[in-house]
Structure formats: structure tokens, C-alpha cells
Amino acid sequence: MTDNGKDFFLEATRRICGSLDLGQALWNSFLYIREYIPTDIILAINYHTDLGIGEFISMADDDGGNVASIKVPVSQEAREFLEERIGYCESHNITMILTAERAGEHPVFRHLAGLVDDLDCAVMFLGPKPGTVSNGIFLCSYEKKYSEEHLRLLSLLAEPFAIAISNYLRYREVLRLKDLLLDDNRYLQAELRQHAGEEIVGANFGLRQVMESVSQVAPLASPVLILGETGV
């Protein structure tokens, strides 16, 4: 790797893997990469080989970066094309780069052509990951083409993009499970209140002073020890 290639790889990797917010990471990467490679838009797609579905998970262009979860079915022709090459990547433990100068005529890229006006050149990374494959996709307009030097620089970014997308998918799953846990907790608390009621026996008599103390410290996050005549 030349010094120029090393500098490009280090800075691009720092931007690609610098945030779990994939939209922000792609945006930071887009601003840097387009100085070296013709890039009008970056799409991050997770292809589910078991379901034959492509999931658009993030995009970056001149307007910024964002994340989403848009799932679209992949045609049988595109599935066969992808899975043949994915199988090759898995058996040889390599990453493959697909390119197309006329995206509208390519069995895979032509499904993306409708997402971006004037889509022409495109590049996709395919990696050896069973079940799902993380793809970094670069799209550019008719006025621009990819040279051998562009593709050489892009080949350096296959692994950083795969790592960033994999990290984001794991992070997204953690957030999903966290939301499920919060929902379950709310449901259980509602059920307990429904069956046990809100009233505490003795709250208006012997426990009145204790309940007043409890109400004062309830908003606090610090642990509090409350003492009374009958114990702690």
C-alpha cells in the first residue's frame, strides 16, 4: 500500500467506523471519499440471503446522512446472480467488488436505478458472511466513471464498511431489545397495579410519616435508608 493509499485508508476508516450512528458515519465518509472518488451517493444495504430481501439501512448524499429500514424483495435473476458470487466469497473467504458502468443494464444495480435519478456507475461490496451480507454501494451520475485507481482505493474500504454496518446492526438490535424490555416492564407494572391496587395499608395512620418521607425522596436517584419505630 502506497503512502497515499495508506493515508486514504486510515482517514476513511476513522470516519466510517467513528460512530455507531451509521447515517452520521456515512455522511462523514461521503464528505471525505468524494474528494478522491466520484461519489454522489452512498447506500448501505444488508442483503438477507435466506429471505431474498434487500434492506436499505442508511444513505448519505449532499443533504446529509440518515438511517432507515426499508426492505424490498429481490428478483429471482438478481438473487441467483448474488448468491452465486456470495457462495464464492464464503468458500474463498474473500470480499468481491462488483462494478457496473451502466447500472440500468445490470441484473442487480438496475433495481437501485429507480432510487436515484441519472444513476450510471455503481460499485458493491460482497463479503463472506453467512445468512446476511453487508454491502457498501456507491452510485454516481452519468457524467462520472470509475477508473482503475478509484477501484483500487475503494477496495481498501471493503472491510471498514463491513465492520461499520455489522456494528450498527448489532447496536440496532440492542436498542430494539431495550425497547422491548421497557415495554414489558411497563406492562408488568400496570398488571401489578391492577391486581394489587395503589393503596398501601396503614398509609393514612401509623405509616403516614414514613409515606411523607418516601414522597420526598422518591424523585431522587440516590439510595435512601428510611428508619422507623418498627424497623428499617
Coordinates of N, CA and C in Angstrom, one line a residue:
M1 N 0.9 -1.2 0.0 CA 0.0 0.0 0.0 C 0.9 1.2 0.0
T2 N 0.7 2.1 -1.0 CA 1.5 3.4 -1.0 C 1.1 4.3 0.1
D3 N 2.0 5.3 0.3 CA 1.7 6.3 1.4 C 0.3 7.0 1.2
N4 N 0.0 7.3 -0.1 CA -1.2 7.9 -0.4 C -2.4 7.0 -0.1
G5 N -2.2 5.7 -0.5 CA -3.3 4.8 -0.2 C -3.5 4.6 1.3
K6 N -2.3 4.6 2.0 CA -2.4 4.4 3.5 C -3.1 5.5 4.2
D7 N -2.8 6.7 3.8 CA -3.4 7.9 4.4 C -4.9 7.9 4.1
F8 N -5.3 7.6 2.8 CA -6.7 7.5 2.5 C -7.4 6.4 3.3
F9 N -6.8 5.3 3.4 CA -7.4 4.2 4.2 C -7.6 4.6 5.6
L10 N -6.6 5.1 6.3 CA -6.7 5.5 7.7 C -7.7 6.5 8.0
E11 N -7.8 7.6 7.2 CA -8.7 8.6 7.4 C -10.2 8.2 7.1
A12 N -10.3 7.4 5.9 CA -11.6 6.9 5.6 C -12.1 5.9 6.6
T13 N -11.3 5.1 7.1 CA -11.7 4.1 8.2 C -12.0 4.8 9.4
R14 N -11.3 5.8 9.8 CA -11.6 6.6 11.0 C -13.0 7.2 10.9
R15 N -13.4 7.7 9.7 CA -14.7 8.2 9.5 C -15.8 7.2 9.5
I16 N -15.5 6.1 8.8 CA -16.5 5.0 8.6 C -16.8 4.3 9.9
C17 N -15.8 4.1 10.7 CA -16.1 3.4 12.0 C -16.1 4.3 13.2
G18 N -16.2 5.6 13.0 CA -16.2 6.5 14.0 C -17.4 6.8 14.8
S19 N -18.6 6.2 14.4 CA -19.8 6.4 15.1 C -20.7 5.2 14.9
L20 N -21.5 4.8 15.9 CA -22.5 3.8 15.8 C -23.7 4.3 15.1
D21 N -23.9 5.6 15.0 CA -24.9 6.2 14.1 C -24.4 6.1 12.7
L22 N -25.0 5.1 12.0 CA -24.5 4.8 10.6 C -24.7 5.9 9.7
G23 N -25.8 6.6 9.8 CA -26.1 7.8 9.0 C -25.0 8.8 9.1
Q24 N -24.6 9.1 10.3 CA -23.5 10.1 10.6 C -22.2 9.6 10.1
A25 N -21.9 8.3 10.2 CA -20.7 7.7 9.8 C -20.6 7.8 8.3
L26 N -21.7 7.5 7.6 CA -21.7 7.5 6.1 C -21.5 9.0 5.6
W27 N -22.1 9.9 6.3 CA -22.0 11.3 5.9 C -20.6 11.8 6.0
N28 N -20.0 11.5 7.2 CA -18.6 11.8 7.4 C -17.7 11.2 6.3
S29 N -18.0 9.9 6.0 CA -17.2 9.2 5.0 C -17.4 9.8 3.6
F30 N -18.7 10.1 3.3 CA -19.0 10.7 2.0 C -18.3 12.0 1.7
L31 N -18.2 12.9 2.7 CA -17.5 14.2 2.5 C -16.0 14.0 2.2
Y32 N -15.4 12.9 2.8 CA -14.0 12.7 2.5 C -13.8 11.9 1.2
I33 N -14.5 10.8 1.1 CA -14.3 9.9 -0.1 C -14.5 10.6 -1.4
R34 N -15.5 11.5 -1.5 CA -15.8 12.1 -2.8 C -14.7 13.1 -3.2
E35 N -13.7 13.4 -2.4 CA -12.6 14.2 -2.8 C -11.6 13.3 -3.6
Y36 N -11.7 12.0 -3.5 CA -10.8 11.1 -4.2 C -11.5 10.2 -5.2
I37 N -12.8 10.0 -5.0 CA -13.6 9.0 -5.9 C -14.9 9.7 -6.3
P38 N -15.3 9.6 -7.5 CA -16.6 10.2 -7.9 C -17.7 9.5 -7.1
T39 N -18.4 10.3 -6.3 CA -19.4 9.7 -5.4 C -20.5 10.8 -5.2
D40 N -21.7 10.5 -5.7 CA -22.8 11.3 -5.4 C -23.7 10.8 -4.3
I41 N -23.6 9.6 -4.1 CA -24.5 9.0 -3.0 C -23.9 7.7 -2.5
I42 N -24.0 7.4 -1.2 CA -23.6 6.1 -0.7 C -24.8 5.5 0.0
L43 N -25.1 4.2 -0.4 CA -26.2 3.5 0.2 C -25.6 2.3 0.9
A44 N -26.0 2.0 2.1 CA -25.7 0.8 2.9 C -26.9 -0.1 2.9
I45 N -26.6 -1.3 2.3 CA -27.7 -2.3 2.2 C -27.3 -3.6 2.8
N46 N -28.2 -4.2 3.5 CA -28.0 -5.5 4.1 C -28.9 -6.5 3.3
Y47 N -28.2 -7.4 2.6 CA -28.9 -8.4 1.8 C -29.1 -9.7 2.6
H48 N -30.4 -10.1 2.8 CA -30.7 -11.3 3.6 C -30.8 -12.4 2.6
T49 N -29.8 -13.2 2.6 CA -29.7 -14.3 1.6 C -30.8 -15.4 1.8
D50 N -31.1 -15.6 3.1 CA -32.1 -16.6 3.4 C -33.5 -16.2 3.0
L51 N -33.8 -14.9 3.0 CA -35.1 -14.4 2.6 C -35.2 -13.8 1.2
G52 N -34.1 -13.5 0.6 CA -34.1 -12.9 -0.7 C -34.6 -11.5 -0.6
I53 N -34.2 -10.8 0.4 CA -34.7 -9.4 0.7 C -33.5 -8.5 0.8
G54 N -33.5 -7.3 0.2 CA -32.5 -6.3 0.4 C -33.1 -5.2 1.4
E55 N -32.3 -4.9 2.4 CA -32.8 -3.9 3.4 C -31.9 -2.7 3.3
F56 N -32.5 -1.6 2.9 CA -31.8 -0.3 2.9 C -31.7 0.2 4.3
I57 N -30.5 0.3 4.8 CA -30.4 0.7 6.2 C -29.8 2.1 6.4
S58 N -29.1 2.7 5.4 CA -28.6 4.0 5.6 C -28.2 4.6 4.2
M59 N -28.2 5.9 4.2 CA -27.9 6.6 3.0 C -27.2 8.0 3.3
A60 N -26.2 8.4 2.4 CA -25.6 9.7 2.6 C -25.4 10.3 1.2
D61 N -25.7 11.6 1.2 CA -25.5 12.4 -0.1 C -25.3 13.8 0.3
D62 N -25.4 14.7 -0.6 CA -25.2 16.2 -0.3 C -26.0 16.7 0.8
D63 N -27.2 16.1 1.0 CA -28.1 16.6 2.0 C -27.8 16.1 3.4
G64 N -26.9 15.2 3.6 CA -26.6 14.6 4.9 C -26.7 13.1 4.9
G65 N -26.7 12.5 6.1 CA -26.9 11.1 6.2 C -28.1 10.7 7.1
N66 N -28.6 9.6 6.9 CA -29.8 9.1 7.7 C -29.8 7.6 7.8
V67 N -30.6 7.1 8.7 CA -30.8 5.6 8.8 C -32.2 5.3 8.6
A68 N -32.5 4.1 8.1 CA -33.9 3.6 7.9 C -33.9 2.1 7.9
S69 N -35.0 1.6 7.6 CA -35.2 0.1 7.5 C -36.2 -0.1 6.4
I70 N -35.8 -0.1 5.2 CA -36.7 -0.3 4.0 C -36.3 -1.6 3.3
K71 N -37.3 -2.5 3.4 CA -37.0 -3.9 2.9 C -37.7 -4.0 1.5
V72 N -37.0 -4.5 0.6 CA -37.5 -4.7 -0.8 C -37.2 -6.1 -1.3
P73 N -38.1 -6.8 -1.9 CA -37.8 -8.1 -2.5 C -36.8 -8.0 -3.7
V74 N -36.0 -9.0 -3.8 CA -35.0 -9.0 -4.9 C -35.5 -10.0 -5.9
S75 N -35.4 -9.7 -7.2 CA -35.8 -10.5 -8.2 C -35.1 -11.9 -8.3
Q76 N -35.7 -12.9 -8.8 CA -35.0 -14.2 -8.9 C -33.7 -14.1 -9.7
E77 N -33.7 -13.3 -10.7 CA -32.5 -13.2 -11.5 C -31.3 -12.6 -10.6
A78 N -31.7 -11.5 -9.9 CA -30.7 -10.9 -9.0 C -30.3 -11.8 -7.9
R79 N -31.2 -12.6 -7.3 CA -30.9 -13.5 -6.3 C -29.9 -14.5 -6.7
E80 N -30.1 -15.1 -7.9 CA -29.2 -16.1 -8.4 C -27.8 -15.5 -8.7
F81 N -27.8 -14.3 -9.2 CA -26.6 -13.6 -9.5 C -25.8 -13.3 -8.2
L82 N -26.5 -12.8 -7.2 CA -25.8 -12.5 -5.9 C -25.4 -13.8 -5.2
E83 N -26.2 -14.7 -5.1 CA -25.9 -15.9 -4.3 C -24.8 -16.7 -4.9
E84 N -24.7 -16.7 -6.2 CA -23.6 -17.4 -6.8 C -22.3 -16.8 -6.4
R85 N -22.2 -15.5 -6.4 CA -21.0 -14.8 -6.0 C -20.8 -14.8 -4.5
I86 N -21.8 -14.7 -3.7 CA -21.7 -14.8 -2.3 C -21.1 -16.2 -1.9
G87 N -21.6 -17.2 -2.5 CA -21.1 -18.5 -2.3 C -19.6 -18.6 -2.6
Y88 N -19.2 -18.0 -3.6 CA -17.8 -17.9 -4.0 C -17.0 -17.2 -2.9
C89 N -17.5 -16.0 -2.4 CA -16.8 -15.3 -1.4 C -16.7 -16.1 -0.1
E90 N -17.7 -16.8 0.3 CA -17.7 -17.6 1.5 C -16.7 -18.8 1.4
S91 N -16.7 -19.4 0.2 CA -15.8 -20.6 0.1 C -14.3 -20.2 0.0
H92 N -14.1 -19.0 -0.4 CA -12.7 -18.5 -0.5 C -12.3 -17.5 0.5
N93 N -13.3 -17.1 1.4 CA -13.1 -16.1 2.5 C -12.5 -14.8 1.9
I94 N -13.2 -14.3 0.9 CA -12.7 -13.1 0.3 C -13.9 -12.1 0.2
T95 N -13.5 -10.8 -0.1 CA -14.5 -9.8 -0.5 C -14.5 -9.6 -2.0
M96 N -15.6 -9.5 -2.6 CA -15.7 -9.3 -4.0 C -16.3 -7.9 -4.3
I97 N -15.8 -7.2 -5.3 CA -16.3 -5.9 -5.7 C -17.0 -6.1 -7.0
L98 N -18.2 -5.7 -7.1 CA -19.0 -5.7 -8.3 C -19.0 -4.3 -8.9
T99 N -18.9 -4.1 -10.2 CA -18.9 -2.8 -10.8 C -19.9 -2.8 -12.0
A100 N -20.4 -1.7 -12.3 CA -21.3 -1.5 -13.5 C -21.2 -0.1 -14.0
E101 N -20.8 0.0 -15.3 CA -20.8 1.3 -15.9 C -22.2 1.8 -16.4
R102 N -23.1 0.8 -16.6 CA -24.4 1.1 -17.0 C -25.3 0.4 -16.0
A103 N -25.6 1.0 -14.9 CA -26.3 0.3 -13.8 C -27.7 -0.2 -14.2
G104 N -28.3 0.6 -15.1 CA -29.7 0.2 -15.6 C -29.7 -1.1 -16.3
E105 N -28.6 -1.6 -16.8 CA -28.5 -2.8 -17.6 C -28.0 -4.0 -16.7
H106 N -27.6 -3.7 -15.5 CA -27.0 -4.8 -14.6 C -28.2 -5.5 -13.9
P107 N -28.1 -6.8 -13.7 CA -29.2 -7.6 -13.0 C -29.4 -7.2 -11.6
V108 N -28.4 -6.6 -10.9 CA -28.6 -6.2 -9.5 C -28.8 -4.7 -9.4
F109 N -27.9 -3.9 -10.1 CA -27.9 -2.5 -9.9 C -29.2 -1.8 -10.6
R110 N -29.8 -2.5 -11.6 CA -30.9 -1.8 -12.2 C -32.1 -1.7 -11.2
H111 N -32.1 -2.5 -10.2 CA -33.2 -2.4 -9.2 C -32.9 -1.2 -8.3
L112 N -31.7 -0.7 -8.3 CA -31.4 0.5 -7.5 C -31.5 1.8 -8.3
A113 N -31.5 1.6 -9.7 CA -31.5 2.8 -10.5 C -32.7 3.7 -10.3
G114 N -33.8 3.1 -9.9 CA -35.0 3.9 -9.7 C -34.9 4.8 -8.4
L115 N -34.0 4.5 -7.5 CA -33.8 5.2 -6.3 C -33.1 6.6 -6.5
V116 N -32.3 6.6 -7.6 CA -31.5 7.8 -7.8 C -31.6 8.2 -9.3
D117 N -32.0 9.4 -9.6 CA -32.1 9.9 -11.0 C -30.7 9.9 -11.6
D118 N -30.6 9.5 -12.9 CA -29.4 9.5 -13.6 C -28.3 8.6 -13.1
L119 N -28.7 7.5 -12.4 CA -27.7 6.6 -11.9 C -27.0 5.9 -13.1
D120 N -25.7 5.9 -13.0 CA -24.9 5.2 -14.0 C -23.9 4.2 -13.4
C121 N -22.8 4.7 -13.0 CA -21.8 3.8 -12.4 C -22.2 3.4 -11.0
A122 N -21.8 2.2 -10.6 CA -22.1 1.7 -9.3 C -21.0 0.7 -8.9
V123 N -20.8 0.6 -7.6 CA -19.9 -0.4 -7.0 C -20.5 -1.0 -5.8
M124 N -20.4 -2.3 -5.6 CA -21.0 -3.1 -4.5 C -19.9 -4.0 -3.9
F125 N -19.9 -4.0 -2.6 CA -19.0 -5.0 -1.9 C -19.8 -6.2 -1.5
L126 N -19.3 -7.4 -1.8 CA -19.9 -8.6 -1.3 C -18.9 -9.3 -0.4
G127 N -19.3 -9.7 0.8 CA -18.4 -10.3 1.8 C -18.8 -11.7 2.2
P128 N -17.9 -12.4 2.8 CA -18.2 -13.8 3.2 C -18.9 -13.8 4.6
K129 N -20.1 -13.5 4.6 CA -20.9 -13.5 5.9 C -22.2 -14.3 5.7
P130 N -22.3 -15.5 6.3 CA -23.4 -16.4 6.1 C -24.7 -15.7 6.6
G131 N -25.8 -16.0 5.9 CA -27.1 -15.5 6.3 C -27.5 -14.1 5.8
T132 N -26.6 -13.2 6.1 CA -26.8 -11.8 5.6 C -25.4 -11.3 5.1
V133 N -25.5 -10.4 4.2 CA -24.2 -9.8 3.6 C -24.3 -8.3 3.6
S134 N -23.4 -7.7 4.2 CA -23.3 -6.2 4.3 C -22.7 -5.7 3.0
N135 N -23.4 -4.7 2.4 CA -22.9 -4.2 1.2 C -22.7 -2.7 1.3
G136 N -21.6 -2.2 0.9 CA -21.4 -0.8 0.7 C -21.6 -0.4 -0.8
I137 N -22.5 0.4 -1.1 CA -22.8 0.7 -2.5 C -22.6 2.1 -2.8
F138 N -21.8 2.4 -3.9 CA -21.5 3.7 -4.3 C -22.2 4.0 -5.6
L139 N -22.9 5.1 -5.8 CA -23.6 5.4 -7.0 C -23.1 6.8 -7.5
C140 N -23.0 6.9 -8.8 CA -22.6 8.2 -9.3 C -23.3 8.5 -10.6
S141 N -23.3 9.7 -11.1 CA -24.1 10.1 -12.2 C -23.5 9.7 -13.6
Y142 N -24.2 10.0 -14.7 CA -23.7 9.7 -16.0 C -22.4 10.4 -16.4
E143 N -22.2 11.5 -15.8 CA -21.0 12.3 -16.1 C -19.7 11.8 -15.6
K144 N -19.8 10.8 -14.7 CA -18.6 10.3 -14.0 C -18.4 8.8 -14.2
K145 N -17.2 8.4 -14.2 CA -16.8 7.0 -14.4 C -15.8 6.6 -13.3
Y146 N -15.7 5.3 -13.1 CA -14.7 4.8 -12.1 C -13.4 4.4 -12.9
S147 N -12.3 4.9 -12.5 CA -11.0 4.5 -13.1 C -10.5 3.3 -12.3
E148 N -9.4 2.7 -12.7 CA -8.7 1.7 -12.0 C -8.2 2.2 -10.7
E149 N -7.8 3.4 -10.6 CA -7.3 4.0 -9.3 C -8.4 4.1 -8.4
H150 N -9.6 4.6 -8.9 CA -10.8 4.7 -8.0 C -11.1 3.3 -7.4
L151 N -11.1 2.3 -8.2 CA -11.5 1.0 -7.7 C -10.4 0.4 -6.7
R152 N -9.2 0.8 -7.0 CA -8.1 0.4 -6.0 C -8.3 1.0 -4.7
L153 N -8.7 2.3 -4.6 CA -8.9 2.9 -3.4 C -10.2 2.4 -2.7
L154 N -11.2 2.1 -3.5 CA -12.4 1.6 -2.9 C -12.2 0.2 -2.3
S155 N -11.3 -0.6 -3.0 CA -11.1 -1.9 -2.5 C -10.5 -1.9 -1.0
L156 N -9.9 -0.8 -0.7 CA -9.3 -0.7 0.7 C -10.4 -0.5 1.7
L157 N -11.6 -0.1 1.3 CA -12.7 0.2 2.2 C -13.7 -0.9 2.5
A158 N -13.5 -2.0 1.8 CA -14.5 -3.1 1.9 C -14.6 -3.6 3.4
E159 N -13.5 -3.8 4.1 CA -13.6 -4.3 5.4 C -14.1 -3.2 6.4
P160 N -13.6 -2.0 6.3 CA -14.2 -1.0 7.2 C -15.7 -0.8 7.1
F161 N -16.2 -0.8 5.9 CA -17.6 -0.7 5.7 C -18.4 -1.9 6.3
A162 N -17.8 -3.1 6.1 CA -18.4 -4.3 6.6 C -18.5 -4.2 8.2
I163 N -17.4 -3.8 8.8 CA -17.3 -3.6 10.2 C -18.4 -2.6 10.7
A164 N -18.4 -1.5 10.1 CA -19.3 -0.4 10.5 C -20.8 -0.8 10.4
I165 N -21.1 -1.5 9.3 CA -22.5 -2.0 9.1 C -22.8 -3.1 10.1
S166 N -21.9 -4.0 10.4 CA -22.1 -5.0 11.3 C -22.3 -4.5 12.7
N167 N -21.5 -3.5 13.1 CA -21.6 -2.9 14.4 C -23.0 -2.2 14.5
Y168 N -23.4 -1.5 13.5 CA -24.6 -0.8 13.5 C -25.8 -1.7 13.7
L169 N -25.8 -2.9 13.0 CA -26.9 -3.8 13.1 C -27.0 -4.4 14.5
R170 N -25.8 -4.7 15.1 CA -25.8 -5.2 16.5 C -26.3 -4.1 17.4
Y171 N -25.9 -2.9 17.2 CA -26.4 -1.7 18.1 C -27.9 -1.5 17.9
R172 N -28.4 -1.7 16.7 CA -29.8 -1.5 16.4 C -30.6 -2.6 17.2
E173 N -30.0 -3.8 17.2 CA -30.7 -4.9 17.9 C -30.7 -4.7 19.4
V174 N -29.6 -4.2 19.9 CA -29.6 -3.9 21.4 C -30.7 -2.8 21.7
L175 N -30.8 -1.8 20.9 CA -31.9 -0.8 21.1 C -33.3 -1.4 21.0
R176 N -33.4 -2.3 20.0 CA -34.7 -3.0 19.9 C -35.1 -3.8 21.1
L177 N -34.1 -4.6 21.6 CA -34.3 -5.4 22.8 C -34.6 -4.5 24.1
K178 N -33.9 -3.4 24.1 CA -34.1 -2.4 25.2 C -35.5 -1.9 25.2
D179 N -36.0 -1.5 24.1 CA -37.4 -1.0 24.0 C -38.4 -2.1 24.4
L180 N -38.1 -3.4 24.0 CA -39.0 -4.5 24.3 C -39.0 -4.7 25.9
L181 N -37.8 -4.6 26.5 CA -37.7 -4.7 27.9 C -38.5 -3.6 28.6
L182 N -38.4 -2.4 28.1 CA -39.1 -1.3 28.7 C -40.6 -1.5 28.6
D183 N -41.1 -2.0 27.4 CA -42.5 -2.3 27.2 C -43.0 -3.3 28.2
D184 N -42.2 -4.4 28.3 CA -42.5 -5.5 29.2 C -42.6 -5.0 30.7
N185 N -41.7 -4.1 31.0 CA -41.7 -3.6 32.4 C -42.9 -2.7 32.7
R186 N -43.3 -1.9 31.7 CA -44.5 -1.1 31.8 C -45.7 -2.0 32.0
Y187 N -45.8 -3.0 31.1 CA -46.9 -3.9 31.2 C -47.0 -4.6 32.5
L188 N -45.9 -5.1 33.1 CA -45.9 -5.8 34.3 C -46.3 -4.9 35.5
Q189 N -45.8 -3.6 35.5 CA -46.2 -2.7 36.5 C -47.7 -2.4 36.4
A190 N -48.2 -2.2 35.2 CA -49.6 -2.0 35.1 C -50.5 -3.2 35.6
E191 N -50.0 -4.4 35.3 CA -50.7 -5.6 35.8 C -50.6 -5.7 37.3
L192 N -49.5 -5.3 37.9 CA -49.4 -5.4 39.4 C -50.3 -4.3 40.0
R193 N -50.4 -3.1 39.5 CA -51.3 -2.1 40.0 C -52.7 -2.5 39.9
Q194 N -53.0 -3.2 38.8 CA -54.4 -3.6 38.6 C -54.8 -4.7 39.6
H195 N -53.9 -5.6 39.9 CA -54.3 -6.7 40.8 C -54.1 -6.4 42.2
A196 N -53.1 -5.6 42.5 CA -52.8 -5.3 43.9 C -53.4 -3.9 44.4
G197 N -53.6 -3.1 43.4 CA -54.2 -1.7 43.8 C -53.0 -0.8 44.1
E198 N -53.4 0.5 44.2 CA -52.4 1.5 44.5 C -52.3 1.8 46.0
E199 N -53.3 1.4 46.8 CA -53.4 1.7 48.2 C -52.4 0.9 49.0
I200 N -51.7 1.5 50.0 CA -50.9 0.9 50.9 C -51.5 0.8 52.3
V201 N -51.7 -0.3 52.9 CA -52.4 -0.5 54.2 C -51.6 0.3 55.2
G202 N -52.3 1.2 56.0 CA -51.7 1.9 57.1 C -51.1 3.2 56.6
A203 N -51.2 3.6 55.3 CA -50.6 4.8 54.8 C -51.2 6.1 55.4
N204 N -52.4 6.0 55.9 CA -53.1 7.2 56.4 C -53.0 7.2 58.0
F205 N -52.3 6.2 58.6 CA -52.3 6.1 60.0 C -50.9 6.0 60.5
G206 N -50.5 4.8 61.0 CA -49.1 4.7 61.6 C -48.0 4.9 60.6
L207 N -48.3 4.7 59.2 CA -47.2 4.8 58.3 C -47.2 6.2 57.6
R208 N -48.1 7.1 58.1 CA -48.2 8.4 57.4 C -46.9 9.2 57.3
Q209 N -46.1 9.2 58.5 CA -44.9 9.9 58.5 C -43.9 9.3 57.5
V210 N -43.9 7.9 57.5 CA -43.0 7.2 56.6 C -43.3 7.5 55.2
M211 N -44.6 7.5 54.8 CA -45.1 7.8 53.5 C -44.7 9.2 53.0
E212 N -44.7 10.2 54.0 CA -44.3 11.5 53.7 C -42.8 11.6 53.3
S213 N -42.0 10.8 54.1 CA -40.6 10.8 53.8 C -40.3 10.1 52.5
V214 N -41.1 9.1 52.2 CA -40.9 8.4 50.9 C -41.2 9.3 49.8
S215 N -42.3 10.1 49.9 CA -42.7 11.0 48.8 C -41.6 12.1 48.5
Q216 N -40.9 12.4 49.6 CA -39.8 13.5 49.4 C -38.6 12.9 48.7
V217 N -38.3 11.7 48.9 CA -37.0 11.1 48.3 C -37.3 10.3 47.0
A218 N -38.6 10.1 46.7 CA -38.9 9.3 45.6 C -38.3 9.8 44.3
P219 N -38.3 11.1 44.0 CA -37.7 11.6 42.8 C -36.2 11.5 42.6
L220 N -35.5 11.2 43.7 CA -34.0 11.1 43.8 C -33.6 9.8 43.2
A221 N -32.3 9.8 42.6 CA -31.8 8.6 42.1 C -30.9 7.9 43.1
S222 N -30.5 8.6 44.2 CA -29.6 8.0 45.2 C -30.4 7.1 46.1
P223 N -29.7 6.0 46.6 CA -30.3 5.1 47.5 C -30.6 5.8 48.9
V224 N -31.7 5.5 49.5 CA -32.1 6.2 50.8 C -32.5 5.1 51.8
L225 N -32.0 5.2 53.0 CA -32.4 4.3 54.1 C -33.4 5.0 55.0
I226 N -34.6 4.5 55.2 CA -35.6 5.1 56.0 C -35.8 4.3 57.3
L227 N -35.7 4.9 58.4 CA -35.8 4.3 59.7 C -37.1 4.6 60.4
G228 N -37.7 3.7 61.1 CA -38.9 3.9 61.8 C -39.0 3.1 63.1
E229 N -40.0 3.3 63.8 CA -40.2 2.6 65.1 C -40.2 1.1 65.0
T230 N -40.7 0.6 63.9 CA -40.9 -0.8 63.7 C -39.7 -1.4 62.9
G231 N -38.7 -0.6 62.6 CA -37.6 -1.2 61.9 C -37.1 -0.3 60.8
V232 N -36.4 -0.9 59.8 CA -35.8 -0.2 58.7 C -36.7 -0.4 57.5

